[in-house]
Amino acid sequence: MYKRFGKVSRVIGLMMESKGPKSSIGDLCYIHEQSGCRKIPAEVVGFHEQHVLLMPFSAMSHIAPGCLVEATGRPLEVHVGDALIGMVLDPLGQPLDGSPLPPGLKPVSVERDPPNPLVRPPIVEPLEVGIRVIDSLLAVGKGQRVGIFAGSGVGKSTLMGMIARHTSADVNVIALIGERGREVREFLERDLGPDGLARSVVVVATSDQPALMRVKGAYTATAIAEYFRDQGADVMLMMDSVTRVAMAQREIGLAVGEPPTTKGYTPSVFALLPKLLERAGTNASGTITAFYTVLVDGDDMNEPIADAVRGILDGHFVLERQLANKGHYPAINVLKSVSRVMPHMISAEHREAANRFRRLLSTYIDSEDLIQIGAYKRGSSQEIDEAIEFYPQMMAFCRQNIDEKTTRAESIDALLRLLSVR
């Protein structure tokens, strides 16, 4: 088999230019170091006149003009299979602890198209996540895609760990993108725990890695989830965070020469988001239920990435700092959160109870200032009187300890019992 080679001509910032080899956008290439001891993987991200623009997956040390660039003629592939369950991988699909991959895995491309919308079965079956406030008031369906919107330090990772440990999904695929190195082990040991890891595949791309590695971490995790879905499994895909994927793509876009647009994000960022997020969901074989965390800058829910992601997904949970500051966990603001598929999956009795819970909570929040300063006189409004009576029980219902698990049936039963009390 013939191999195509080119030569490095110059390096500019994050980018590398080479004369040749013949290749296409997205192809994987290998750059041979001067010593010949190591090959650095890189991806073709553009062209400039007759030159190929490459972005390496690792540091560009020991690269000099004239280094050989070897084309593979295909995009990045990772090896997947059931033996990956319980392992922690890097964005290239290799074990993070340096051990060899288990035998019997199948190579798949990380670049795939979303399923045809006409062959996607509708979402009709709920997925249990083991968190009372979600299962009862924000029910998630198998194949639904949900955003978890929050500022820093409000409990996103803790919520993800609870979902991973308590969910009824067959397998979890967790992508930690742009995390601090210290937080990776903390998440694995404290939030996920041995029981959660035993049924999960974790893909890690830390913040110190090149932008391309962070983007590929998201694609690799999605490709692994797609493999298990194609085997007929109900997969839980969790990505923390899609904001850092967008930031990494912005770095790549600016390096290639794209014009910055909204808040410095390049057009390719807003092209990448639907392409990546639409790959989750249902197909003829199985389901991928996806949770994507979104970092909101200064708790601004309308910043560009949050706004774009919210328009693509099938629902969103808003974690509020005020609730977290009061020690209320999970800090989900029920009134600002929505599950777009919930009304189609639940019974009429459940739907009425959830709507009544929201009405009572909304009534209390709207009148809270008057109630707190003592300006409201009991008996002035029957609705407000009822909201005041139920408020402590509603807040207690929404709180849940990290290690506490409630089944979906228990959560719904608790909601119905709560609202039947007079």
XYZ file of C-alpha atoms in Angstrom:
422
model
C 0.000 0.000 0.000
C 1.349 3.405 -0.999
C 1.799 6.150 1.599
C 1.572 9.873 0.884
C 4.057 12.221 2.552
C 4.561 15.958 2.808
C 6.991 18.224 4.639
C 6.465 20.780 7.398
C 7.072 24.293 6.054
C 6.182 26.524 9.000
C 4.448 26.722 12.374
C 2.192 29.656 13.353
C 0.756 29.588 16.865
C -1.437 26.492 17.144
C -1.228 25.750 13.436
C 1.265 23.912 11.276
C 1.648 24.281 7.507
C 3.027 21.577 5.261
C 3.710 21.141 1.560
C 1.535 18.110 0.917
C 0.513 15.407 1.428
C -2.689 15.000 -0.572
C -5.488 14.874 2.016
C -8.995 16.060 2.895
C -10.497 18.119 5.721
C -10.763 15.970 8.854
C -8.111 13.436 7.787
C -5.701 12.114 10.388
C -2.007 12.661 9.653
C 1.190 11.782 11.521
C 4.096 14.218 11.876
C 7.443 12.445 12.247
C 9.798 14.119 14.723
C 13.328 14.923 13.594
C 14.699 12.114 15.739
C 12.283 9.658 14.118
C 11.406 8.240 17.527
C 7.890 9.591 17.753
C 4.926 10.330 15.504
C 2.586 13.151 16.530
C -1.040 12.744 15.381
C -2.593 15.798 13.749
C -5.766 16.632 11.866
C -6.205 18.498 8.592
C -8.265 21.577 9.478
C -7.856 23.701 6.351
C -5.817 24.710 3.326
C -3.924 27.850 2.396
C -3.170 28.067 -1.317
C -1.257 24.819 -1.946
C -0.376 24.213 1.695
C -2.120 21.893 4.160
C -3.083 23.367 7.555
C -2.648 20.876 10.391
C -3.494 21.045 14.064
C -1.625 18.522 16.269
C -3.233 16.490 19.057
C -0.266 17.085 21.384
C 2.541 19.552 22.041
C 4.646 20.552 19.032
C 8.039 20.144 20.690
C 10.848 18.736 18.494
C 9.017 19.724 15.283
C 11.217 21.503 12.744
C 10.949 22.570 9.089
C 11.265 19.566 6.811
C 9.731 17.013 9.203
C 7.759 14.383 7.310
C 3.965 14.516 7.369
C 2.330 11.138 6.706
C -1.285 11.012 5.466
C -3.582 8.182 6.518
C -6.454 9.060 4.159
C -9.101 8.591 6.874
C -10.441 10.460 9.924
C -9.646 9.585 13.525
C -10.915 6.172 14.649
C -11.309 4.773 18.159
C -11.720 1.162 19.244
C -14.947 0.368 21.070
C -16.616 -2.645 22.646
C -18.214 -3.922 25.844
C -14.749 -4.411 27.373
C -14.380 -0.608 27.667
C -16.988 -0.458 30.451
C -15.266 0.570 33.683
C -12.324 2.230 31.889
C -11.101 5.841 31.767
C -9.910 6.893 28.293
C -8.194 9.868 26.676
C -9.733 11.664 23.653
C -7.962 9.265 21.267
C -9.637 6.282 22.925
C -6.519 5.068 24.760
C -6.590 4.108 28.472
C -5.595 7.127 30.549
C -3.512 4.992 32.930
C -1.264 3.799 30.079
C -2.484 0.191 30.099
C -3.178 -1.593 26.794
C -6.650 -1.705 25.299
C -8.514 -4.973 25.908
C -8.773 -7.358 22.940
C -11.820 -7.772 20.738
C -12.643 -4.108 20.154
C -14.064 -2.707 16.926
C -12.714 0.444 15.196
C -15.267 3.200 14.541
C -14.904 6.731 13.191
C -15.523 9.541 15.658
C -17.153 11.578 12.870
C -20.682 10.334 12.173
C -23.886 11.880 10.909
C -26.947 12.133 13.189
C -29.691 9.538 12.603
C -32.202 10.281 9.858
C -35.093 12.165 11.517
C -37.642 9.944 9.777
C -36.234 6.775 11.381
C -36.031 8.208 14.913
C -38.718 6.576 17.083
C -40.630 9.099 19.221
C -39.724 9.435 22.903
C -42.506 7.729 24.828
C -40.795 5.839 27.674
C -39.471 7.590 30.802
C -35.952 6.949 32.090
C -35.449 6.734 35.827
C -32.613 8.900 37.130
C -33.165 8.285 40.855
C -33.541 11.993 41.726
C -36.944 12.874 43.153
C -37.340 16.378 41.735
C -36.414 15.211 38.213
C -38.404 11.971 38.072
C -41.565 13.655 39.376
C -41.495 17.247 38.073
C -39.040 17.186 35.129
C -39.360 13.623 33.839
C -36.704 12.591 31.315
C -37.491 10.196 28.464
C -35.246 7.584 26.881
C -33.542 9.390 24.021
C -34.094 12.912 25.359
C -31.310 15.526 25.314
C -31.205 17.850 28.329
C -28.999 20.802 29.212
C -27.834 21.435 32.788
C -27.298 25.210 32.992
C -25.329 26.635 35.896
C -22.521 28.896 36.962
C -19.353 27.541 38.523
C -19.561 25.800 41.890
C -23.330 25.233 41.956
C -23.244 21.425 41.929
C -23.173 20.286 38.276
C -20.613 17.535 38.836
C -22.380 16.309 41.968
C -25.702 16.136 40.108
C -24.048 14.232 37.240
C -22.533 11.755 39.691
C -25.926 11.176 41.335
C -27.562 10.549 37.952
C -24.773 8.174 36.866
C -25.050 6.103 40.074
C -28.839 5.969 40.266
C -30.018 5.833 36.645
C -31.777 2.819 35.153
C -29.766 3.157 31.888
C -27.752 0.122 30.762
C -24.434 1.979 30.440
C -23.085 5.482 31.100
C -20.658 7.333 28.841
C -19.201 10.374 30.602
C -17.085 13.034 28.873
C -15.079 15.377 31.115
C -13.981 18.155 28.747
C -11.689 20.967 29.858
C -11.715 19.876 33.509
C -8.924 20.762 35.929
C -6.622 17.784 36.360
C -7.300 17.761 40.109
C -11.048 17.450 39.565
C -10.882 14.347 37.367
C -9.880 11.959 40.126
C -12.187 13.717 42.588
C -15.133 13.180 40.231
C -14.237 9.519 39.670
C -13.781 8.694 43.355
C -16.175 11.054 45.126
C -19.011 11.902 42.723
C -19.110 8.806 40.500
C -17.791 6.235 42.962
C -16.795 2.597 42.304
C -20.388 1.509 41.641
C -20.923 4.256 39.071
C -17.575 3.622 37.346
C -18.323 -0.106 37.072
C -21.105 0.668 34.589
C -19.480 3.650 32.854
C -16.959 4.601 30.188
C -15.239 7.893 31.035
C -13.467 10.058 28.419
C -11.177 12.760 29.832
C -9.674 15.805 28.101
C -8.165 18.153 30.691
C -7.886 21.916 30.277
C -4.126 21.808 29.618
C -4.535 19.687 26.479
C -4.638 21.236 22.980
C -7.960 22.582 21.725
C -8.294 19.796 19.166
C -8.011 17.137 21.888
C -10.832 18.782 23.839
C -13.108 18.810 20.784
C -12.215 15.217 19.915
C -12.978 14.158 23.487
C -16.604 15.169 22.888
C -16.702 13.348 19.536
C -15.056 10.214 20.956
C -17.530 9.987 23.852
C -20.444 10.427 21.447
C -19.059 7.718 19.129
C -18.731 5.283 22.062
C -22.321 6.039 23.114
C -23.473 5.447 19.516
C -21.789 2.029 19.504
C -23.700 0.899 22.603
C -26.945 2.357 21.211
C -26.453 0.376 18.006
C -26.161 -2.761 20.166
C -29.688 -2.078 21.452
C -28.741 -0.526 24.797
C -30.298 2.436 26.599
C -27.251 4.684 27.010
C -26.772 7.666 29.300
C -24.340 10.200 27.772
C -23.113 12.994 30.042
C -20.828 15.781 28.863
C -19.244 18.315 31.219
C -19.148 20.755 29.637
C -20.350 21.633 26.148
C -19.268 25.237 26.814
C -15.622 24.155 26.961
C -16.072 22.232 23.704
C -17.325 25.464 22.129
C -14.368 27.394 23.565
C -11.942 24.822 22.126
C -13.609 25.078 18.712
C -13.302 28.864 18.952
C -9.542 28.470 19.452
C -9.354 26.261 16.368
C -11.493 28.617 14.290
C -9.460 31.689 15.215
C -6.208 29.838 14.462
C -7.491 28.865 11.008
C -8.484 32.453 10.291
C -12.247 32.519 10.882
C -13.717 35.918 11.807
C -14.839 36.248 15.441
C -18.562 36.969 15.797
C -20.730 36.968 18.947
C -18.473 37.331 22.031
C -15.532 36.146 19.950
C -17.101 32.810 18.968
C -16.462 31.856 15.354
C -19.121 30.615 12.889
C -17.775 27.050 13.091
C -18.780 26.913 16.791
C -22.450 27.374 15.942
C -22.122 24.822 13.138
C -20.497 22.275 15.466
C -23.133 22.417 18.240
C -26.138 20.992 16.336
C -23.912 18.507 14.507
C -22.636 17.141 17.826
C -25.812 17.355 19.931
C -28.131 15.881 17.287
C -26.120 12.641 17.282
C -27.709 11.727 20.633
C -31.316 10.556 20.832
C -33.194 7.529 19.543
C -32.598 5.275 16.564
C -34.095 1.988 15.398
C -31.849 -0.025 17.778
C -31.596 1.829 21.075
C -31.444 5.217 22.769
C -28.922 7.796 23.945
C -30.292 9.980 26.728
C -27.882 12.911 26.961
C -27.129 15.464 29.664
C -24.931 18.389 28.589
C -23.714 20.850 31.199
C -23.521 24.480 30.108
C -21.391 26.981 32.037
C -23.256 30.278 32.142
C -20.899 33.237 32.438
C -21.882 35.322 35.457
C -25.100 33.273 35.722
C -26.256 34.873 32.441
C -28.662 32.342 30.907
C -28.781 34.285 27.614
C -25.088 34.238 26.728
C -24.430 32.937 23.163
C -23.582 29.282 23.863
C -26.359 28.836 26.431
C -28.847 30.397 24.025
C -27.726 28.216 21.096
C -27.701 24.980 23.129
C -31.105 25.677 24.688
C -32.599 25.976 21.194
C -31.203 22.580 20.127
C -31.993 20.430 23.172
C -35.260 18.881 24.382
C -35.256 20.519 27.792
C -33.069 22.211 30.366
C -32.453 22.164 34.113
C -31.347 25.448 35.677
C -29.174 25.185 38.794
C -29.470 28.370 40.842
C -26.748 29.816 43.038
C -29.261 31.229 45.549
C -30.574 27.728 46.274
C -27.036 26.315 46.564
C -26.094 29.105 48.993
C -28.987 27.998 51.225
C -27.699 24.400 51.231
C -30.558 23.250 48.978
C -29.257 20.362 46.825
C -29.761 19.534 44.060
C -30.077 23.289 43.411
C -32.600 22.884 40.567
C -34.948 25.825 40.066
C -38.128 23.963 39.099
C -39.878 27.054 37.723
C -37.028 27.914 35.331
C -36.531 24.300 34.191
C -38.525 22.377 31.621
C -38.698 18.921 30.059
C -40.280 19.239 26.631
C -41.194 15.565 26.304
C -42.621 15.090 29.810
C -46.300 15.775 28.934
C -46.285 12.949 26.361
C -44.931 10.264 28.746
C -46.870 10.623 31.985
C -50.386 9.892 33.228
C -53.061 12.584 33.515
C -52.942 12.303 37.329
C -49.171 12.796 37.388
C -49.385 15.731 34.963
C -52.060 17.472 37.055
C -50.031 16.983 40.258
C -46.867 18.388 38.644
C -48.769 21.401 37.282
C -50.348 22.060 40.688
C -46.914 21.875 42.355
C -45.620 24.500 39.907
C -48.650 26.758 40.456
C -48.271 26.635 44.238
C -44.522 27.262 44.089
C -44.945 30.118 41.614
C -47.641 31.727 43.771
C -45.373 31.613 46.830
C -42.321 32.995 44.984
C -44.373 35.862 43.505
C -45.607 36.837 46.988
C -42.459 35.959 48.944
C -41.391 39.557 49.656
C -44.791 40.425 51.147
C -44.823 37.226 53.202
C -41.288 37.693 54.558
C -41.838 41.277 55.768
C -45.204 40.395 57.283
C -47.243 42.613 54.949
C -49.463 39.753 53.799
C -52.497 39.022 55.977
C -53.708 35.446 56.032
C -57.136 35.119 54.451
C -56.547 37.811 51.800
C -56.029 35.190 49.077
C -56.928 31.518 49.196
C -54.182 30.695 46.652
C -51.467 32.412 48.675
C -52.708 30.808 51.895
C -52.476 27.391 50.237
C -48.998 28.156 48.871
C -47.769 29.215 52.331
C -49.105 25.976 53.805
C -47.408 23.759 51.231
C -44.123 25.663 50.739
C -42.020 23.976 53.482
C -43.106 20.502 52.316
C -42.423 21.383 48.663
C -38.899 22.565 49.474
C -38.245 19.416 51.532
C -39.551 17.326 48.620
C -37.050 18.974 46.230
C -34.037 18.347 48.508
C -32.174 15.054 48.330
C -28.943 13.788 49.878
C -26.114 12.738 47.562
C -26.331 9.065 48.551
C -30.123 8.944 48.715
C -31.866 7.136 45.872
C -35.594 7.142 45.198
C -37.212 5.119 42.453
C -39.429 6.825 39.917
C -42.522 5.156 41.385
C -41.589 6.360 44.884
C -41.013 9.910 43.611
C -44.391 10.101 41.857
C -46.165 8.553 44.848
C -44.512 11.095 47.179
C -45.639 13.955 44.900
C -49.249 12.723 44.846
C -49.293 12.211 48.632
C -47.794 15.658 49.232
C -50.465 17.475 47.227
C -53.341 15.446 48.670
C -52.601 16.762 52.195
C -54.892 19.512 53.460
